Structure formats: C-alpha cells, structure tokens
Amino acid sequence: VSTQSTWGLDLTNNDLSTLPAELALIKTINAIEINGNPMRMIRRDIVNKGTLAILEYLRSRLDKDPDISVAKPSTSVYKCRGIIDVSNRELTEIPNAVFEDPVDLSGLNISRNRISEIPSTISSLTCLTMLDCSDNSISRFPTELSMLTNIVILRAANNNLTGDLPIGICRLTKLQELDLRVNRITSIANLPALLPLKELKMSNNSLMAIPDSVYRMTSLTNLDLGTNKISQVDARITGLSKLNSLDLSNNDLRAIPFEVGRMTQLHHLALQGNMLKSLQRTMLEKPTETLLKYLRDKLPQP
C-alpha cells in the first residue's frame, strides 16, 4: 500500500477471505466496508464492530508478520500551533516531554499507540481543549481528568473502558464532543444532562438503556448509540430538536415511538438490526425522509 490519500474503502459483496495488514498503515483511512465477503481470516464479530475494530485487528497482524517491515517513527515531541501530535508512535506511555511545557497546549493527540494508562499528571494540562487517545489500551481514566476544565473534545474510541462512564469525564463541564465508541461501557447514567454536548458517540459498547439525562441534552446534533443492548427508546427523544443524526442500529429494540416521525430535522436515522415488530425490514433500508414519513403516518389521526 503506497497511497496516503485514501479516506474510504468499499469492498462489500466480493469474494475476499482476508485483507492485507498493510491497510493499517494508511493513516487517513476512516471507513472500511467489507460486509458480504467470505472472510475467513477476520472474525465476524470484528467485522460487525466496524472500521476502528478492523484497523486494530490489522495493526495486530503487522506486529506478528515478520515479512512486513514497519519503520518505528520518532518519539520526539514537538508543539505546533498549540498542538502536540504523537499518534501512531508505538508508545506505551505519554512522553514526559508532553508535561514539561503545558502553557498554551490546547490539543494533544496520543491516538493509535499502546498506552494503557493516563497518568494523574494529565491534570497539569489545564489549557487543553482537545484530547484524542483513541486506539490504545486504556482501561481507566484518573479522577484528575476532571481538572481539565477547558476540554471541549474528548476522543477515546477503541480502548478497554468497562463499566460505568469514568467519573472524571462526567465533570468536564465544557464538553461538546465525546467519542467512546468500541469499548465495553455498560452505563452512561452518570452523564450530567447539563453538559453542552453536541456529539455523543457510544456505538459498539454494552449499554442497556438510554438514561434520562440524554433525553435532556437539548444541544445534541449527533447521537450514535448503534450496536449496544438497548431495549427501549422513550418518546422524549423527540425533544432533542437539534438532532440531525440518530443511530440506534443493532440493538434489542422491539418498538420505536412513532413520534420519531415528527423529527423532520433528522438527516440520518439508522434502525437496522433491531427486531422492530411495527416496521418491515425493507422499510429500514429506505432513505431517512421516507422512514420518517412512514412513522408519522402510523400516528393516530387527530
């Protein structure tokens, strides 16, 4: 693989049994579609989890394949326009140099490494507005994370977070984007409704329910709860008047409030992969506008 301009790869419905591990070297790729192939080398559960999980699997093969030579990148730390980017460095911990000059450090990207722990010294980076620690092996966040009171964007997708949402995240009062896809989080009930969240991405976790606080997050524009274990959606979701993308696909839903049809501001509504008795499976594949109209037509006439 020599190109670095690829951003999406659609290989659906072919006869592929595997993918080259070198695909993981394309830093700009953000979508891989491989459904409908007789994959023998990639487990079905990995394929179902989507792009992040597929890339993680391919990266693990890079480490094991002696025929693939990957030069280890420099671990030097440079600050450029207030941002430090040490992504994809095979790091097992955050370099000490990151903490040596925290003044005016607004962004830190430590994604695509092998970091298992965020140290309590993260609290010294009080100017941070963006922290990206996606694609690591992080199992917990220190409570000191709550001292990063200027954080607006937190990305920690594809890690090893389990159980309830870490308390340090719940105290980030300026948070507008929270991306915790592909973890094993079971509950976000402790997420405060007063957070000014615009994007909440929790797909590929183990959530059992949508908590009351989420129904009151009126700033939300993107709510991604796909591939969880959610069994019920309340009609109060229609109160999220700014929502333009709602993903509830691949859950345990057996019904969807017909009132959702009134959410005409939605540009994207995903309900596939649920056992919805009131909706034909073919209808779930229809464009969002068609699906919304179908739901509206099911409402009792005044």
CSV table of C-alpha atoms in Angstrom, one decimal:
chain,number,residue,atom,x,y,z
A,1,VAL,CA,0.0,0.0,0.0
A,2,SER,CA,1.7,3.2,-1.1
A,3,THR,CA,-1.1,5.8,-1.2
A,4,GLN,CA,-1.7,8.1,1.7
A,5,SER,CA,-4.7,9.9,0.2
A,6,THR,CA,-7.3,7.1,0.6
A,7,TRP,CA,-10.1,8.0,3.0
A,8,GLY,CA,-12.7,5.3,2.4
A,9,LEU,CA,-12.6,1.7,1.1
A,10,ASP,CA,-15.8,-0.1,0.0
A,11,LEU,CA,-15.2,-3.8,-0.7
A,12,THR,CA,-18.6,-5.1,0.0
A,13,ASN,CA,-20.1,-8.1,-1.7
A,14,ASN,CA,-16.9,-9.6,-3.2
A,15,ASP,CA,-15.0,-12.9,-2.7
A,16,LEU,CA,-12.4,-11.7,-0.2
A,17,SER,CA,-11.3,-14.0,2.5
A,18,THR,CA,-8.8,-11.6,4.2
A,19,LEU,CA,-7.3,-8.1,4.0
A,20,PRO,CA,-3.7,-7.1,3.8
A,21,ALA,CA,-2.3,-6.0,7.1
A,22,GLU,CA,-0.6,-3.0,5.4
A,23,LEU,CA,-4.0,-1.3,5.2
A,24,ALA,CA,-3.4,-0.3,8.8
A,25,LEU,CA,-0.5,1.9,7.7
A,26,ILE,CA,-2.9,4.3,5.8
A,27,LYS,CA,-3.3,7.0,8.4
A,28,THR,CA,-6.0,8.8,6.6
A,29,ILE,CA,-8.4,5.9,6.1
A,30,ASN,CA,-11.6,6.3,8.1
A,31,ALA,CA,-14.0,3.8,6.6
A,32,ILE,CA,-13.7,0.2,5.5
A,33,GLU,CA,-16.8,-1.7,4.3
A,34,ILE,CA,-16.3,-5.5,3.9
A,35,ASN,CA,-19.7,-7.0,4.5
A,36,GLY,CA,-20.8,-9.6,2.1
A,37,ASN,CA,-17.4,-11.3,1.8
A,38,PRO,CA,-16.5,-14.9,2.9
A,39,MET,CA,-13.9,-13.6,5.4
A,40,ARG,CA,-12.0,-16.5,6.9
A,41,MET,CA,-9.1,-14.6,8.5
A,42,ILE,CA,-11.1,-11.8,10.2
A,43,ARG,CA,-13.7,-12.9,12.7
A,44,ARG,CA,-17.3,-11.9,12.1
A,45,ASP,CA,-17.6,-10.0,15.4
A,46,ILE,CA,-14.6,-7.8,14.4
A,47,VAL,CA,-16.3,-7.1,11.0
A,48,ASN,CA,-19.5,-6.2,12.8
A,49,LYS,CA,-17.8,-3.7,15.1
A,50,GLY,CA,-16.8,-1.6,12.1
A,51,THR,CA,-13.7,0.3,10.8
A,52,LEU,CA,-12.0,1.0,14.1
A,53,ALA,CA,-12.0,-2.7,15.2
A,54,ILE,CA,-10.9,-3.8,11.7
A,55,LEU,CA,-8.0,-1.5,11.7
A,56,GLU,CA,-7.0,-2.6,15.2
A,57,TYR,CA,-7.0,-6.2,14.1
A,58,LEU,CA,-4.9,-5.4,11.0
A,59,ARG,CA,-2.4,-3.5,13.3
A,60,SER,CA,-2.1,-6.5,15.5
A,61,ARG,CA,-1.2,-8.6,12.4
A,62,LEU,CA,1.5,-6.1,11.5
A,63,ASP,CA,3.2,-6.8,14.8
A,64,LYS,CA,3.1,-10.6,14.2
A,65,ASP,CA,4.1,-10.7,10.5
A,66,PRO,CA,7.9,-10.9,10.1
A,67,ASP,CA,7.6,-10.2,6.4
A,68,ILE,CA,6.2,-6.7,7.0
A,69,SER,CA,8.8,-4.2,7.8
A,70,VAL,CA,7.5,-1.1,9.5
A,71,ALA,CA,10.0,1.6,10.5
A,72,LYS,CA,9.4,2.8,14.0
A,73,PRO,CA,8.6,6.5,14.0
A,74,SER,CA,10.5,9.1,16.0
A,75,THR,CA,9.3,9.6,19.6
A,76,SER,CA,10.4,13.3,19.6
A,77,VAL,CA,7.8,15.7,20.9
A,78,TYR,CA,7.1,19.0,19.0
A,79,LYS,CA,4.4,21.6,19.7
A,80,CYS,CA,2.9,23.2,16.6
A,81,ARG,CA,0.3,25.9,17.0
A,82,GLY,CA,-0.5,24.7,20.4
A,83,ILE,CA,-0.9,21.1,19.5
A,84,ILE,CA,1.3,18.0,20.2
A,85,ASP,CA,0.7,15.0,18.0
A,86,VAL,CA,2.5,11.8,19.0
A,87,SER,CA,-0.1,9.5,17.4
A,88,ASN,CA,1.0,6.2,15.8
A,89,ARG,CA,4.4,6.0,17.6
A,90,GLU,CA,4.0,2.6,19.3
A,91,LEU,CA,4.2,4.4,22.6
A,92,THR,CA,3.3,2.6,25.9
A,93,GLU,CA,3.1,5.8,27.9
A,94,ILE,CA,2.7,9.5,27.3
A,95,PRO,CA,6.2,11.0,26.9
A,96,ASN,CA,7.3,13.1,29.9
A,97,ALA,CA,8.2,15.9,27.4
A,98,VAL,CA,4.4,16.5,26.9
A,99,PHE,CA,4.1,17.7,30.5
A,100,GLU,CA,7.3,19.9,30.5
A,101,ASP,CA,5.7,23.0,28.8
A,102,PRO,CA,1.9,22.8,29.4
A,103,VAL,CA,1.4,26.6,28.8
A,104,ASP,CA,-0.8,27.2,25.7
A,105,LEU,CA,-1.0,23.4,24.9
A,106,SER,CA,-4.6,23.3,23.5
A,107,GLY,CA,-4.5,19.9,21.8
A,108,LEU,CA,-3.0,16.5,22.5
A,109,ASN,CA,-3.2,13.6,20.1
A,110,ILE,CA,-1.9,10.3,21.5
A,111,SER,CA,-4.1,8.0,19.4
A,112,ARG,CA,-3.0,4.8,17.7
A,113,ASN,CA,-0.4,3.8,20.3
A,114,ARG,CA,-0.2,1.1,23.0
A,115,ILE,CA,-0.9,3.3,26.0
A,116,SER,CA,-2.7,1.5,28.9
A,117,GLU,CA,-2.9,4.3,31.5
A,118,ILE,CA,-3.5,8.0,31.6
A,119,PRO,CA,-1.3,9.4,34.4
A,120,SER,CA,-2.6,11.7,37.1
A,121,THR,CA,-0.2,14.3,35.8
A,122,ILE,CA,-2.6,14.9,33.0
A,123,SER,CA,-4.2,17.4,35.4
A,124,SER,CA,-1.3,19.9,34.7
A,125,LEU,CA,-2.5,20.3,31.1
A,126,THR,CA,-5.2,22.8,32.1
A,127,CYS,CA,-5.2,24.6,28.7
A,128,LEU,CA,-6.2,21.5,26.8
A,129,THR,CA,-9.4,21.9,24.7
A,130,MET,CA,-8.9,18.6,22.7
A,131,LEU,CA,-7.6,15.2,23.9
A,132,ASP,CA,-7.5,12.3,21.4
A,133,CYS,CA,-6.5,9.0,23.0
A,134,SER,CA,-8.3,6.7,20.6
A,135,ASP,CA,-7.0,3.3,19.6
A,136,ASN,CA,-5.0,2.5,22.7
A,137,SER,CA,-5.4,0.0,25.6
A,138,ILE,CA,-6.7,2.4,28.2
A,139,SER,CA,-8.9,0.7,30.8
A,140,ARG,CA,-9.4,3.7,33.1
A,141,PHE,CA,-9.2,7.5,33.4
A,142,PRO,CA,-7.8,9.1,36.6
A,143,THR,CA,-10.2,11.4,38.5
A,144,GLU,CA,-7.7,14.1,37.9
A,145,LEU,CA,-9.0,14.3,34.4
A,146,SER,CA,-11.8,16.4,35.8
A,147,MET,CA,-9.3,19.2,36.3
A,148,LEU,CA,-9.1,19.7,32.5
A,149,THR,CA,-11.9,22.2,32.7
A,150,ASN,CA,-11.4,23.6,29.2
A,151,ILE,CA,-11.8,20.3,27.4
A,152,VAL,CA,-14.3,20.6,24.5
A,153,ILE,CA,-13.4,17.4,22.6
A,154,LEU,CA,-12.6,14.0,24.1
A,155,ARG,CA,-12.0,11.1,21.9
A,156,ALA,CA,-11.2,7.7,23.5
A,157,ALA,CA,-12.7,5.2,21.0
A,158,ASN,CA,-11.4,1.7,20.7
A,159,ASN,CA,-9.9,1.2,24.2
A,160,ASN,CA,-10.6,-1.1,27.1
A,161,LEU,CA,-13.0,1.0,29.2
A,162,THR,CA,-15.6,-1.0,31.1
A,163,GLY,CA,-18.5,-0.5,33.5
A,164,ASP,CA,-19.9,3.0,34.2
A,165,LEU,CA,-18.7,6.1,32.5
A,166,PRO,CA,-15.5,7.3,34.2
A,167,ILE,CA,-16.3,10.0,36.8
A,168,GLY,CA,-13.5,12.3,35.5
A,169,ILE,CA,-15.3,12.6,32.2
A,170,CYS,CA,-18.6,13.5,33.9
A,171,ARG,CA,-17.1,16.6,35.4
A,172,LEU,CA,-15.9,18.1,32.1
A,173,THR,CA,-18.4,20.9,32.1
A,174,LYS,CA,-17.4,22.3,28.6
A,175,LEU,CA,-17.5,19.0,26.8
A,176,GLN,CA,-19.1,19.3,23.3
A,177,GLU,CA,-17.9,16.1,21.7
A,178,LEU,CA,-17.5,12.7,23.5
A,179,ASP,CA,-16.4,9.7,21.4
A,180,LEU,CA,-16.2,6.4,23.3
A,181,ARG,CA,-17.0,4.0,20.5
A,182,VAL,CA,-15.8,0.4,20.7
A,183,ASN,CA,-15.3,0.0,24.4
A,184,ARG,CA,-17.2,-2.1,26.9
A,185,ILE,CA,-19.0,0.6,28.8
A,186,THR,CA,-22.3,-0.6,30.3
A,187,SER,CA,-23.9,2.6,31.6
A,188,ILE,CA,-23.8,6.4,31.0
A,189,ALA,CA,-26.4,7.1,33.6
A,190,ASN,CA,-23.9,9.3,35.5
A,191,LEU,CA,-23.5,11.7,32.5
A,192,PRO,CA,-24.9,15.1,33.6
A,193,ALA,CA,-27.7,16.5,31.5
A,194,LEU,CA,-26.2,20.0,31.8
A,195,LEU,CA,-23.2,19.1,29.7
A,196,PRO,CA,-23.3,21.2,26.4
A,197,LEU,CA,-22.7,18.0,24.4
A,198,LYS,CA,-23.3,18.3,20.6
A,199,GLU,CA,-21.9,14.9,19.7
A,200,LEU,CA,-22.2,11.7,21.8
A,201,LYS,CA,-20.7,8.7,20.1
A,202,MET,CA,-21.2,5.4,22.1
A,203,SER,CA,-21.6,2.8,19.5
A,204,ASN,CA,-20.1,-0.7,20.0
A,205,ASN,CA,-20.4,-0.8,23.7
A,206,SER,CA,-22.7,-2.7,26.1
A,207,LEU,CA,-25.2,-0.1,27.0
A,208,MET,CA,-28.5,-1.5,28.3
A,209,ALA,CA,-30.5,1.8,28.4
A,210,ILE,CA,-30.7,5.4,27.3
A,211,PRO,CA,-30.5,7.4,30.6
A,212,ASP,CA,-32.8,10.2,31.5
A,213,SER,CA,-30.0,12.7,31.2
A,214,VAL,CA,-29.5,12.0,27.5
A,215,TYR,CA,-33.2,12.9,26.7
A,216,ARG,CA,-32.5,16.3,28.3
A,217,MET,CA,-29.3,17.1,26.3
A,218,THR,CA,-31.0,19.6,24.0
A,219,SER,CA,-27.7,20.7,22.4
A,220,LEU,CA,-27.2,17.3,20.8
A,221,THR,CA,-26.8,17.2,17.0
A,222,ASN,CA,-25.3,13.7,16.7
A,223,LEU,CA,-26.3,10.7,18.9
A,224,ASP,CA,-24.7,7.4,18.0
A,225,LEU,CA,-25.9,4.5,20.1
A,226,GLY,CA,-25.6,1.8,17.5
A,227,THR,CA,-24.5,-1.8,18.3
A,228,ASN,CA,-25.4,-1.9,22.0
A,229,LYS,CA,-28.0,-3.7,24.0
A,230,ILE,CA,-30.6,-1.0,24.3
A,231,SER,CA,-34.2,-2.4,24.5
A,232,GLN,CA,-36.3,0.8,24.8
A,233,VAL,CA,-36.5,4.3,23.4
A,234,ASP,CA,-38.7,6.9,25.1
A,235,ALA,CA,-40.8,9.3,23.1
A,236,ARG,CA,-39.0,12.1,24.9
A,237,ILE,CA,-36.2,11.7,22.3
A,238,THR,CA,-38.3,13.9,20.1
A,239,GLY,CA,-37.4,16.8,22.4
A,240,LEU,CA,-33.9,16.8,21.0
A,241,SER,CA,-34.9,19.4,18.4
A,242,LYS,CA,-31.3,20.0,17.2
A,243,LEU,CA,-30.6,16.3,16.5
A,244,ASN,CA,-29.7,15.7,12.8
A,245,SER,CA,-28.2,12.2,13.1
A,246,LEU,CA,-29.6,9.4,15.3
A,247,ASP,CA,-28.1,5.9,15.1
A,248,LEU,CA,-29.9,3.1,17.1
A,249,SER,CA,-29.0,0.3,14.8
A,250,ASN,CA,-28.1,-3.2,16.0
A,251,ASN,CA,-29.7,-3.0,19.4
A,252,ASP,CA,-32.5,-5.0,21.1
A,253,LEU,CA,-35.3,-2.7,20.2
A,254,ARG,CA,-38.7,-4.2,19.6
A,255,ALA,CA,-40.6,-0.9,19.1
A,256,ILE,CA,-39.8,2.6,18.2
A,257,PRO,CA,-42.0,5.6,19.1
A,258,PHE,CA,-44.0,6.7,16.1
A,259,GLU,CA,-43.5,10.2,17.3
A,260,VAL,CA,-39.9,10.0,16.0
A,261,GLY,CA,-41.5,10.6,12.6
A,262,ARG,CA,-42.0,14.2,13.6
A,263,MET,CA,-38.3,14.7,13.9
A,264,THR,CA,-38.1,16.1,10.4
A,265,GLN,CA,-34.8,17.8,11.2
A,266,LEU,CA,-33.1,14.3,11.1
A,267,HIS,CA,-30.8,13.8,8.1
A,268,HIS,CA,-29.8,10.3,9.2
A,269,LEU,CA,-31.9,7.7,11.1
A,270,ALA,CA,-30.5,4.2,11.5
A,271,LEU,CA,-32.7,1.5,12.9
A,272,GLN,CA,-31.4,-1.6,11.1
A,273,GLY,CA,-30.5,-4.7,13.1
A,274,ASN,CA,-33.4,-4.4,15.6
A,275,MET,CA,-36.4,-6.7,16.0
A,276,LEU,CA,-38.9,-4.0,15.3
A,277,LYS,CA,-42.4,-5.6,15.0
A,278,SER,CA,-44.0,-2.4,13.7
A,279,LEU,CA,-41.6,-1.9,10.8
A,280,GLN,CA,-40.9,-4.1,7.8
A,281,ARG,CA,-37.2,-4.9,7.3
A,282,THR,CA,-37.3,-3.4,3.8
A,283,MET,CA,-38.6,-0.1,5.3
A,284,LEU,CA,-35.5,0.1,7.5
A,285,GLU,CA,-33.3,0.4,4.3
A,286,LYS,CA,-35.3,3.3,2.9
A,287,PRO,CA,-33.9,6.9,3.0
A,288,THR,CA,-34.4,8.7,6.2
A,289,GLU,CA,-37.1,11.0,4.8
A,290,THR,CA,-39.2,8.0,3.7
A,291,LEU,CA,-38.7,6.3,7.0
A,292,LEU,CA,-39.8,9.4,9.0
A,293,LYS,CA,-42.9,9.8,6.8
A,294,TYR,CA,-43.8,6.1,7.4
A,295,LEU,CA,-43.6,6.6,11.2
A,296,ARG,CA,-45.6,9.8,11.0
A,297,ASP,CA,-48.4,8.0,9.1
A,298,LYS,CA,-48.6,5.5,11.9
A,299,LEU,CA,-49.6,8.2,14.4
A,300,PRO,CA,-53.2,8.4,15.4
A,301,GLN,CA,-55.1,10.9,13.3
A,302,PRO,CA,-56.4,13.9,15.3
